[in-house]
PDB file of C-alpha atoms in Angstrom:
ATOM      1  CA  MET A  18     -22.855 -49.221 -29.030  1.00 56.00           C
ATOM      2  CA  ASP A  19     -20.869 -51.436 -26.728  1.00 67.00           C
ATOM      3  CA  LYS A  20     -19.833 -50.671 -23.156  1.00 68.00           C
ATOM      4  CA  ASN A  21     -16.289 -49.841 -24.127  1.00 72.00           C
ATOM      5  CA  SER A  22     -17.180 -47.117 -26.661  1.00 75.00           C
ATOM      6  CA  ALA A  23     -19.776 -45.643 -24.263  1.00 73.00           C
ATOM      7  CA  PHE A  24     -17.093 -45.492 -21.591  1.00 73.00           C
ATOM      8  CA  VAL A  25     -14.677 -43.796 -23.984  1.00 70.00           C
ATOM      9  CA  LYS A  26     -17.317 -41.220 -25.035  1.00 71.00           C
ATOM     10  CA  GLY A  27     -18.164 -40.514 -21.383  1.00 69.00           C
ATOM     11  CA  THR A  28     -14.497 -40.161 -20.504  1.00 78.00           C
ATOM     12  CA  VAL A  29     -13.873 -37.811 -23.435  1.00 71.00           C
ATOM     13  CA  ARG A  30     -16.894 -35.661 -22.471  1.00 75.00           C
ATOM     14  CA  PHE A  31     -15.710 -35.548 -18.877  1.00 71.00           C
ATOM     15  CA  ALA A  32     -12.184 -34.586 -19.994  1.00 67.00           C
ATOM     16  CA  VAL A  33     -13.544 -31.808 -22.237  1.00 66.00           C
ATOM     17  CA  VAL A  34     -15.781 -30.432 -19.479  1.00 65.00           C
ATOM     18  CA  LEU A  35     -12.904 -30.617 -16.999  1.00 63.00           C
ATOM     19  CA  ALA A  36     -10.550 -28.859 -19.422  1.00 60.00           C
ATOM     20  CA  VAL A  37     -13.058 -26.058 -20.052  1.00 62.00           C
ATOM     21  CA  LEU A  38     -13.624 -25.691 -16.319  1.00 63.00           C
ATOM     22  CA  LEU A  39      -9.886 -25.488 -15.644  1.00 58.00           C
ATOM     23  CA  ILE A  40      -9.458 -22.908 -18.399  1.00 59.00           C
ATOM     24  CA  VAL A  41     -12.302 -20.770 -17.007  1.00 57.00           C
ATOM     25  CA  LEU A  42     -10.980 -21.006 -13.451  1.00 55.00           C
ATOM     26  CA  GLY A  43      -7.432 -20.331 -14.622  1.00 53.00           C
ATOM     27  CA  CYS A  44      -8.546 -17.228 -16.518  1.00 50.00           C
ATOM     28  CA  ARG A  45     -10.535 -16.049 -13.507  1.00 51.00           C
ATOM     29  CA  PHE A  46      -7.530 -16.552 -11.216  1.00 47.00           C
ATOM     30  CA  TRP A  47      -5.195 -14.881 -13.695  1.00 48.00           C
ATOM     31  CA  THR A  48      -7.421 -11.793 -13.946  1.00 55.00           C
ATOM     32  CA  THR A  49      -7.741 -11.428 -10.155  1.00 73.00           C
ATOM     33  CA  LEU A  50      -4.084 -12.109  -9.369  1.00 75.00           C
ATOM     34  CA  PRO A  51      -3.094  -8.407  -9.289  1.00 82.00           C
ATOM     35  CA  ASP A  52      -5.945  -7.747  -6.849  1.00 85.00           C
ATOM     36  CA  ILE A  53      -4.837 -10.624  -4.649  1.00 85.00           C
ATOM     37  CA  TYR A  54      -1.279  -9.310  -4.553  1.00 86.00           C
ATOM     38  CA  GLU A  55      -2.504  -5.770  -3.862  1.00 88.00           C
ATOM     39  CA  GLU A  56      -4.608  -6.961  -0.917  1.00 89.00           C
ATOM     40  CA  ARG A  57      -1.688  -8.894   0.573  1.00 89.00           C
ATOM     41  CA  ILE A  58       0.683  -5.964   0.126  1.00 91.00           C
ATOM     42  CA  SER A  59      -1.813  -3.606   1.773  1.00 90.00           C
ATOM     43  CA  ALA A  60      -2.322  -6.011   4.693  1.00 91.00           C
ATOM     44  CA  LEU A  61       1.423  -6.315   5.301  1.00 92.00           C
ATOM     45  CA  ALA A  62       1.874  -2.557   5.119  1.00 91.00           C
ATOM     46  CA  ALA A  63      -1.063  -1.919   7.459  1.00 90.00           C
ATOM     47  CA  ALA A  64       0.567  -4.283   9.948  1.00 91.00           C
ATOM     48  CA  GLY A  65       3.632  -2.009   9.951  1.00 90.00           C
ATOM     49  CA  LYS A  66       5.728  -4.439   7.895  1.00 92.00           C
ATOM     50  CA  PRO A  67       6.806  -2.346   4.903  1.00 92.00           C
ATOM     51  CA  GLU A  68       9.832  -4.526   4.118  1.00 92.00           C
ATOM     52  CA  ALA A  69       7.622  -7.616   3.829  1.00 93.00           C
ATOM     53  CA  ALA A  70       5.216  -5.604   1.671  1.00 92.00           C
ATOM     54  CA  ILE A  71       8.109  -4.575  -0.588  1.00 91.00           C
ATOM     55  CA  GLU A  72       9.188  -8.216  -0.927  1.00 93.00           C
ATOM     56  CA  LYS A  73       5.642  -9.168  -1.950  1.00 90.00           C
ATOM     57  CA  TYR A  74       5.492  -6.200  -4.351  1.00 91.00           C
ATOM     58  CA  ASP A  75       8.816  -7.165  -5.929  1.00 91.00           C
ATOM     59  CA  ARG A  76       7.545 -10.731  -6.307  1.00 88.00           C
ATOM     60  CA  MET A  77       4.369  -9.427  -7.952  1.00 85.00           C
ATOM     61  CA  LYS A  78       6.452  -7.437 -10.442  1.00 84.00           C
ATOM     62  CA  VAL A  79       8.312 -10.613 -11.421  1.00 85.00           C
ATOM     63  CA  VAL A  80       5.355 -12.993 -11.572  1.00 79.00           C
ATOM     64  CA  ILE A  81       2.796 -10.792 -13.317  1.00 76.00           C
ATOM     65  CA  ALA A  82       4.746  -7.801 -14.607  1.00 77.00           C
ATOM     66  CA  GLU A  83       2.665  -7.462 -17.771  1.00 77.00           C
ATOM     67  CA  ARG A  84      -0.573  -7.474 -15.762  1.00 76.00           C
ATOM     68  CA  ILE A  85       0.217  -4.558 -13.435  1.00 80.00           C
ATOM     69  CA  ASP A  86      -1.518  -1.342 -14.424  1.00 86.00           C
ATOM     70  CA  ASP A  87      -0.549   2.104 -13.131  1.00 89.00           C
ATOM     71  CA  GLU A  88      -3.429   2.192 -10.626  1.00 90.00           C
ATOM     72  CA  THR A  89      -2.344  -1.110  -9.049  1.00 89.00           C
ATOM     73  CA  LYS A  90       1.305  -0.041  -8.997  1.00 91.00           C
ATOM     74  CA  ASP A  91       0.504   3.287  -7.346  1.00 93.00           C
ATOM     75  CA  SER A  92      -1.896   1.670  -4.912  1.00 92.00           C
ATOM     76  CA  CYS A  93       0.754  -0.841  -3.804  1.00 92.00           C
ATOM     77  CA  GLU A  94       3.393   1.856  -3.433  1.00 93.00           C
ATOM     78  CA  TYR A  95       0.944   4.024  -1.468  1.00 94.00           C
ATOM     79  CA  ALA A  96       0.252   1.091   0.877  1.00 94.00           C
ATOM     80  CA  ILE A  97       3.989   0.533   1.353  1.00 94.00           C
ATOM     81  CA  ALA A  98       4.475   4.235   2.144  1.00 94.00           C
ATOM     82  CA  GLN A  99       1.708   3.928   4.737  1.00 93.00           C
ATOM     83  CA  GLY A 100       3.543   0.920   6.160  1.00 93.00           C
ATOM     84  CA  TYR A 101       6.662   3.028   6.626  1.00 93.00           C
ATOM     85  CA  LEU A 102       4.550   5.723   8.272  1.00 93.00           C
ATOM     86  CA  ILE A 103       3.018   3.178  10.667  1.00 92.00           C
ATOM     87  CA  ALA A 104       6.463   1.760  11.413  1.00 92.00           C
ATOM     88  CA  GLY A 105       7.726   5.268  12.247  1.00 93.00           C
ATOM     89  CA  ASP A 106      10.112   5.596   9.297  1.00 95.00           C
ATOM     90  CA  TYR A 107       8.827   9.064   8.405  1.00 95.00           C
ATOM     91  CA  GLU A 108      11.674   9.929   6.067  1.00 95.00           C
ATOM     92  CA  GLN A 109      11.155   6.877   3.843  1.00 95.00           C
ATOM     93  CA  ALA A 110       7.380   7.330   3.951  1.00 95.00           C
ATOM     94  CA  GLN A 111       7.742  10.984   2.948  1.00 96.00           C
ATOM     95  CA  PHE A 112      10.029  10.017   0.060  1.00 96.00           C
ATOM     96  CA  MET A 113       7.558   7.413  -1.220  1.00 95.00           C
ATOM     97  CA  PHE A 114       4.498   9.659  -0.858  1.00 96.00           C
ATOM     98  CA  ALA A 115       6.340  12.474  -2.667  1.00 96.00           C
ATOM     99  CA  ALA A 116       7.210  10.092  -5.525  1.00 96.00           C
ATOM    100  CA  LEU A 117       3.504   9.279  -5.936  1.00 96.00           C
ATOM    101  CA  GLY A 118       2.729  12.903  -6.818  1.00 95.00           C
ATOM    102  CA  ASP A 119      -1.015  13.532  -6.947  1.00 93.00           C
ATOM    103  CA  PHE A 120      -2.096   9.920  -6.352  1.00 94.00           C
ATOM    104  CA  ARG A 121      -4.890   9.923  -3.761  1.00 91.00           C
ATOM    105  CA  ASP A 122      -3.842  12.167  -0.854  1.00 94.00           C
ATOM    106  CA  SER A 123      -0.087  11.660  -1.258  1.00 95.00           C
ATOM    107  CA  ALA A 124       0.678  15.398  -1.098  1.00 93.00           C
ATOM    108  CA  GLN A 125      -1.211  15.597   2.197  1.00 93.00           C
ATOM    109  CA  MET A 126       0.628  12.537   3.481  1.00 95.00           C
ATOM    110  CA  VAL A 127       3.981  14.187   2.722  1.00 95.00           C
ATOM    111  CA  LYS A 128       2.984  16.902   5.198  1.00 93.00           C
ATOM    112  CA  GLU A 129       1.849  14.271   7.683  1.00 93.00           C
ATOM    113  CA  CYS A 130       5.325  12.697   7.487  1.00 95.00           C
ATOM    114  CA  ILE A 131       6.779  16.068   8.492  1.00 93.00           C
ATOM    115  CA  TYR A 132       4.114  16.787  11.112  1.00 92.00           C
ATOM    116  CA  LEU A 133       4.358  13.527  13.087  1.00 93.00           C
ATOM    117  CA  PRO A 134       8.061  13.827  13.989  1.00 94.00           C
ATOM    118  CA  ALA A 135       7.445  17.471  14.970  1.00 90.00           C
ATOM    119  CA  GLN A 136       4.608  16.305  17.202  1.00 90.00           C
ATOM    120  CA  GLN A 137       6.987  13.809  18.821  1.00 92.00           C
ATOM    121  CA  LEU A 138       9.560  16.537  19.409  1.00 91.00           C
ATOM    122  CA  PHE A 139       6.864  18.695  20.965  1.00 89.00           C
ATOM    123  CA  GLU A 140       5.767  15.878  23.278  1.00 90.00           C
ATOM    124  CA  GLU A 141       9.407  15.361  24.306  1.00 93.00           C
ATOM    125  CA  GLY A 142       9.579  19.025  25.332  1.00 90.00           C
ATOM    126  CA  LYS A 143      11.792  20.061  22.413  1.00 91.00           C
ATOM    127  CA  TYR A 144       9.580  23.038  21.693  1.00 87.00           C
ATOM    128  CA  ASP A 145      12.012  25.136  19.642  1.00 88.00           C
ATOM    129  CA  GLU A 146      12.762  22.290  17.225  1.00 90.00           C
ATOM    130  CA  ALA A 147       9.081  21.378  16.981  1.00 86.00           C
ATOM    131  CA  ALA A 148       8.022  25.006  16.479  1.00 85.00           C
ATOM    132  CA  GLU A 149      10.450  25.402  13.584  1.00 88.00           C
ATOM    133  CA  ILE A 150       8.959  22.386  11.829  1.00 87.00           C
ATOM    134  CA  PHE A 151       5.390  23.427  12.656  1.00 83.00           C
ATOM    135  CA  ARG A 152       6.061  26.869  11.160  1.00 85.00           C
ATOM    136  CA  SER A 153       7.299  25.253   7.941  1.00 86.00           C
ATOM    137  CA  LEU A 154       3.972  23.415   7.717  1.00 83.00           C
ATOM    138  CA  GLY A 155       1.936  26.606   7.965  1.00 80.00           C
ATOM    139  CA  LEU A 156      -1.711  25.887   8.641  1.00 70.00           C
ATOM    140  CA  TYR A 157      -1.396  22.110   8.361  1.00 73.00           C
ATOM    141  CA  SER A 158      -3.401  20.275  11.033  1.00 71.00           C
ATOM    142  CA  ASP A 159      -2.983  21.967  14.405  1.00 67.00           C
ATOM    143  CA  SER A 160       0.571  23.243  13.793  1.00 58.00           C
ATOM    144  CA  ALA A 161      -0.254  26.929  14.268  1.00 57.00           C
ATOM    145  CA  LYS A 162      -2.428  26.226  17.314  1.00 63.00           C
ATOM    146  CA  THR A 163       0.305  24.137  18.941  1.00 61.00           C
ATOM    147  CA  ILE A 164       2.860  26.919  18.474  1.00 57.00           C
ATOM    148  CA  TYR A 165       0.416  29.534  19.771  1.00 53.00           C
ATOM    149  CA  ASN A 166      -0.431  27.525  22.883  1.00 63.00           C
ATOM    150  CA  GLU A 167       3.225  26.991  23.685  1.00 58.00           C
ATOM    151  CA  VAL A 168       4.140  30.650  23.250  1.00 51.00           C
ATOM    152  CA  LYS A 169       1.049  31.761  25.186  1.00 54.00           C
ATOM    153  CA  ASP A 170       2.106  29.653  28.190  1.00 56.00           C
ATOM    154  CA  LEU A 171       5.610  31.207  28.342  1.00 49.00           C
TER     155      LEU A 171
END
């Protein structure tokens, strides 16, 4: 075997190993891509940037639409709803949590989206408006206690 054919065989082996390695890494990346997107969407939402999270989510739906399962979709939408809640857009957050139905604690979060603005009204001294909302929430959180304490002090 001359040097030239040994070089060719070595080069071919290297190319085959490299190709297999790239295929394995590509498959690994492709299978974790939804998780990567989900983590980035959650991070943006947690930072109170729901619009940026929506942009990333929309991009994910274009790039890997066939790879998104219901759990990932719901998880991303839940994170975006939390982003709206953090940003103080309670109405949009409530709408998104309601659309998620029984995913995680979405039903509870719908109530939280009603409770937080009522709490703000209460802190601003708008007791009648806050009390009306608290009453609609029934025994949620400290709604009843807040109303009782306010009436007691009158």
